[in-house]
């Protein structure tokens, strides 16, 4: 069964959107396999966002994602990788369609509320970064 990694970013937690986002995921029918709140260390943030190293927004990205607690989770179900990306909406919230999480709750590219893996390879890599095998038995 397909799995993906999802994270509610610090601004999503701070704005009280954890329940809203989890509700959308559950209502859609996807299973939450594992779930935890944590604050990313700079090291974990750098590994998570390794593909963006060297880009102009990289430093801001790392500072922001380590600025407060996040909610990390693993979701499971048919087509979940693409479906979560669809539910998130486009990276720039101003381009994200209404009805998507970013389209409904964000207006700033650097504070776009939610992360979701963009491919099977990213999903496997990110799940492994955040969760141990025991935590994934749920
Ligand atoms: P996504 O989160 O939709 O997978 P991404 O992987 O391209 O998007 O970028 C990761 C995060 O970095 C994104 O959620 C917000 C931030 N970001 C991306 N492009 C940016 C830019 N041009 N300026 C500022 N922040 C950016
Ligand atoms: Mg990405």
mmCIF file of C-alpha atoms and ligand atoms in Angstrom:
data_model
loop_
_atom_site.group_PDB
_atom_site.id
_atom_site.type_symbol
_atom_site.label_atom_id
_atom_site.label_comp_id
_atom_site.label_asym_id
_atom_site.label_seq_id
_atom_site.Cartn_x
_atom_site.Cartn_y
_atom_site.Cartn_z
ATOM 1 C CA UNK A 1 0.000 0.000 0.000
ATOM 2 C CA UNK A 2 1.314 3.450 -0.934
ATOM 3 C CA UNK A 3 2.578 5.736 1.839
ATOM 4 C CA UNK A 4 3.611 9.379 1.989
ATOM 5 C CA UNK A 5 5.151 11.798 4.451
ATOM 6 C CA UNK A 6 3.171 14.864 5.513
ATOM 7 C CA UNK A 7 4.102 17.698 7.858
ATOM 8 C CA UNK A 8 2.046 20.561 9.272
ATOM 9 C CA UNK A 9 4.563 23.418 9.357
ATOM 10 C CA UNK A 10 5.101 25.727 12.399
ATOM 11 C CA UNK A 11 2.613 28.339 11.142
ATOM 12 C CA UNK A 12 -0.060 25.657 10.734
ATOM 13 C CA UNK A 13 0.438 24.509 14.327
ATOM 14 C CA UNK A 14 0.567 28.090 15.616
ATOM 15 C CA UNK A 15 -2.622 29.043 13.817
ATOM 16 C CA UNK A 16 -4.551 26.115 15.260
ATOM 17 C CA UNK A 17 -4.986 24.218 11.998
ATOM 18 C CA UNK A 18 -3.871 20.751 13.151
ATOM 19 C CA UNK A 19 -7.411 19.472 13.648
ATOM 20 C CA UNK A 20 -8.687 20.979 10.420
ATOM 21 C CA UNK A 21 -5.910 19.397 8.356
ATOM 22 C CA UNK A 22 -6.163 15.989 10.045
ATOM 23 C CA UNK A 23 -9.936 16.070 9.526
ATOM 24 C CA UNK A 24 -9.536 16.677 5.787
ATOM 25 C CA UNK A 25 -7.097 13.779 5.508
ATOM 26 C CA UNK A 26 -9.319 11.405 7.489
ATOM 27 C CA UNK A 27 -12.527 12.449 5.731
ATOM 28 C CA UNK A 28 -10.870 11.789 2.375
ATOM 29 C CA UNK A 29 -10.331 8.224 3.585
ATOM 30 C CA UNK A 30 -6.586 8.063 4.100
ATOM 31 C CA UNK A 31 -5.158 6.263 7.095
ATOM 32 C CA UNK A 32 -2.813 8.000 9.530
ATOM 33 C CA UNK A 33 -0.186 5.334 10.169
ATOM 34 C CA UNK A 34 2.068 7.396 12.470
ATOM 35 C CA UNK A 35 1.837 10.879 13.952
ATOM 36 C CA UNK A 36 3.994 13.058 16.204
ATOM 37 C CA UNK A 37 4.698 16.636 17.201
ATOM 38 C CA UNK A 38 8.343 17.661 17.257
ATOM 39 C CA UNK A 39 10.655 20.595 16.743
ATOM 40 C CA UNK A 40 13.154 20.062 13.929
ATOM 41 C CA UNK A 41 16.836 20.490 14.719
ATOM 42 C CA UNK A 42 18.849 22.420 12.122
ATOM 43 C CA UNK A 43 20.453 19.082 11.175
ATOM 44 C CA UNK A 44 17.135 17.332 10.502
ATOM 45 C CA UNK A 45 15.847 20.395 8.636
ATOM 46 C CA UNK A 46 18.939 20.402 6.415
ATOM 47 C CA UNK A 47 18.495 16.707 5.617
ATOM 48 C CA UNK A 48 14.788 17.136 4.953
ATOM 49 C CA UNK A 49 15.339 20.086 2.588
ATOM 50 C CA UNK A 50 18.663 18.881 1.098
ATOM 51 C CA UNK A 51 17.328 19.289 -2.462
ATOM 52 C CA UNK A 52 16.978 23.049 -1.896
ATOM 53 C CA UNK A 53 20.506 23.668 -0.564
ATOM 54 C CA UNK A 54 22.124 26.594 -2.382
ATOM 55 C CA UNK A 55 18.850 28.181 -3.486
ATOM 56 C CA UNK A 56 18.250 31.845 -2.529
ATOM 57 C CA UNK A 57 15.425 30.970 -0.122
ATOM 58 C CA UNK A 58 17.250 28.052 1.572
ATOM 59 C CA UNK A 59 18.394 29.907 4.725
ATOM 60 C CA UNK A 60 14.905 31.344 5.356
ATOM 61 C CA UNK A 61 13.401 27.911 4.760
ATOM 62 C CA UNK A 62 15.625 26.253 7.393
ATOM 63 C CA UNK A 63 15.125 29.084 9.893
ATOM 64 C CA UNK A 64 11.383 28.947 9.458
ATOM 65 C CA UNK A 65 10.908 25.175 9.644
ATOM 66 C CA UNK A 66 12.967 25.055 12.870
ATOM 67 C CA UNK A 67 11.143 28.037 14.429
ATOM 68 C CA UNK A 68 8.506 26.025 16.308
ATOM 69 C CA UNK A 69 6.891 22.622 16.644
ATOM 70 C CA UNK A 70 5.576 20.781 13.582
ATOM 71 C CA UNK A 71 3.247 17.799 13.260
ATOM 72 C CA UNK A 72 4.814 14.988 11.228
ATOM 73 C CA UNK A 73 2.844 12.028 9.951
ATOM 74 C CA UNK A 74 2.786 9.085 7.600
ATOM 75 C CA UNK A 75 -0.339 8.580 5.500
ATOM 76 C CA UNK A 76 -1.382 5.442 3.688
ATOM 77 C CA UNK A 77 -3.830 4.578 0.924
ATOM 78 C CA UNK A 78 -4.234 4.259 -2.833
ATOM 79 C CA UNK A 79 -2.586 7.107 -4.731
ATOM 80 C CA UNK A 80 -1.860 8.965 -1.477
ATOM 81 C CA UNK A 81 1.301 10.728 -2.706
ATOM 82 C CA UNK A 82 -0.458 12.534 -5.575
ATOM 83 C CA UNK A 83 -3.726 12.926 -3.659
ATOM 84 C CA UNK A 84 -2.055 14.734 -0.762
ATOM 85 C CA UNK A 85 -0.265 17.071 -3.181
ATOM 86 C CA UNK A 86 -3.643 17.771 -4.767
ATOM 87 C CA UNK A 87 -5.240 18.458 -1.382
ATOM 88 C CA UNK A 88 -2.322 20.776 -0.483
ATOM 89 C CA UNK A 89 -2.585 22.887 -3.630
ATOM 90 C CA UNK A 90 0.213 24.664 -5.479
ATOM 91 C CA UNK A 91 3.405 25.673 -3.640
ATOM 92 C CA UNK A 92 2.594 29.386 -3.942
ATOM 93 C CA UNK A 93 -0.661 29.822 -2.010
ATOM 94 C CA UNK A 94 -1.665 32.691 -4.292
ATOM 95 C CA UNK A 95 -1.796 30.138 -7.125
ATOM 96 C CA UNK A 96 -3.407 27.386 -5.037
ATOM 97 C CA UNK A 97 -7.050 26.696 -5.872
ATOM 98 C CA UNK A 98 -9.772 27.430 -3.313
ATOM 99 C CA UNK A 99 -10.706 24.178 -1.610
ATOM 100 C CA UNK A 100 -7.071 23.173 -1.230
ATOM 101 C CA UNK A 101 -5.322 23.569 2.126
ATOM 102 C CA UNK A 102 -2.924 26.233 0.856
ATOM 103 C CA UNK A 103 -5.672 27.879 -1.181
ATOM 104 C CA UNK A 104 -7.914 28.120 1.873
ATOM 105 C CA UNK A 105 -5.406 29.030 4.604
ATOM 106 C CA UNK A 106 -2.336 30.765 3.190
ATOM 107 C CA UNK A 107 -1.205 33.772 1.171
ATOM 108 C CA UNK A 108 2.584 33.629 1.657
ATOM 109 C CA UNK A 109 4.957 31.298 -0.226
ATOM 110 C CA UNK A 110 7.248 30.972 2.792
ATOM 111 C CA UNK A 111 4.345 30.133 5.110
ATOM 112 C CA UNK A 112 2.311 27.661 3.096
ATOM 113 C CA UNK A 113 1.142 25.524 6.037
ATOM 114 C CA UNK A 114 1.863 22.005 4.864
ATOM 115 C CA UNK A 115 4.507 19.742 3.340
ATOM 116 C CA UNK A 116 3.867 16.563 1.355
ATOM 117 C CA UNK A 117 6.347 14.281 -0.403
ATOM 118 C CA UNK A 118 6.481 14.855 -4.160
ATOM 119 C CA UNK A 119 7.366 11.310 -5.366
ATOM 120 C CA UNK A 120 7.697 7.714 -4.176
ATOM 121 C CA UNK A 121 11.461 8.204 -3.731
ATOM 122 C CA UNK A 122 10.956 11.382 -1.639
ATOM 123 C CA UNK A 123 8.251 9.682 0.408
ATOM 124 C CA UNK A 124 10.521 6.747 1.275
ATOM 125 C CA UNK A 125 13.431 9.053 2.120
ATOM 126 C CA UNK A 126 11.363 11.441 4.256
ATOM 127 C CA UNK A 127 9.457 8.715 6.137
ATOM 128 C CA UNK A 128 12.818 7.174 7.024
ATOM 129 C CA UNK A 129 14.152 10.552 8.234
ATOM 130 C CA UNK A 130 11.309 11.128 10.683
ATOM 131 C CA UNK A 131 10.088 7.707 11.819
ATOM 132 C CA UNK A 132 11.606 4.472 13.092
ATOM 133 C CA UNK A 133 10.439 1.044 11.939
ATOM 134 C CA UNK A 134 8.654 0.478 15.282
ATOM 135 C CA UNK A 135 6.752 3.762 14.948
ATOM 136 C CA UNK A 136 5.529 2.645 11.510
ATOM 137 C CA UNK A 137 3.902 -0.537 12.738
ATOM 138 C CA UNK A 138 0.593 1.256 13.469
HETATM 139 P P1 LIG B 1 6.536 22.124 -2.068
HETATM 140 O O1 LIG B 1 6.498 22.463 -0.596
HETATM 141 O O2 LIG B 1 5.233 22.467 -2.749
HETATM 142 O O3 LIG B 1 6.981 20.718 -2.341
HETATM 143 P P2 LIG B 1 9.194 22.982 -2.895
HETATM 144 O O4 LIG B 1 9.657 21.617 -2.518
HETATM 145 O O5 LIG B 1 9.541 23.478 -4.257
HETATM 146 O O6 LIG B 1 7.608 23.112 -2.726
HETATM 147 O O7 LIG B 1 9.758 24.042 -1.856
HETATM 148 C C1 LIG B 1 9.804 23.734 -0.471
HETATM 149 C C2 LIG B 1 9.348 24.944 0.311
HETATM 150 O O8 LIG B 1 10.265 26.024 0.123
HETATM 151 C C3 LIG B 1 7.998 25.515 -0.151
HETATM 152 O O9 LIG B 1 6.932 24.851 0.485
HETATM 153 C C4 LIG B 1 8.097 26.946 0.253
HETATM 154 C C5 LIG B 1 9.564 27.268 0.065
HETATM 155 N N1 LIG B 1 9.827 27.866 -1.246
HETATM 156 C C6 LIG B 1 9.820 27.254 -2.447
HETATM 157 N N2 LIG B 1 10.125 28.091 -3.447
HETATM 158 C C7 LIG B 1 10.337 29.289 -2.858
HETATM 159 C C8 LIG B 1 10.700 30.583 -3.343
HETATM 160 N N3 LIG B 1 10.892 30.817 -4.634
HETATM 161 N N4 LIG B 1 10.815 31.581 -2.420
HETATM 162 C C9 LIG B 1 10.627 31.360 -1.103
HETATM 163 N N5 LIG B 1 10.302 30.169 -0.584
HETATM 164 C C10 LIG B 1 10.159 29.133 -1.438
HETATM 165 MG MG1 LIG B 2 8.813 19.815 -2.054
#
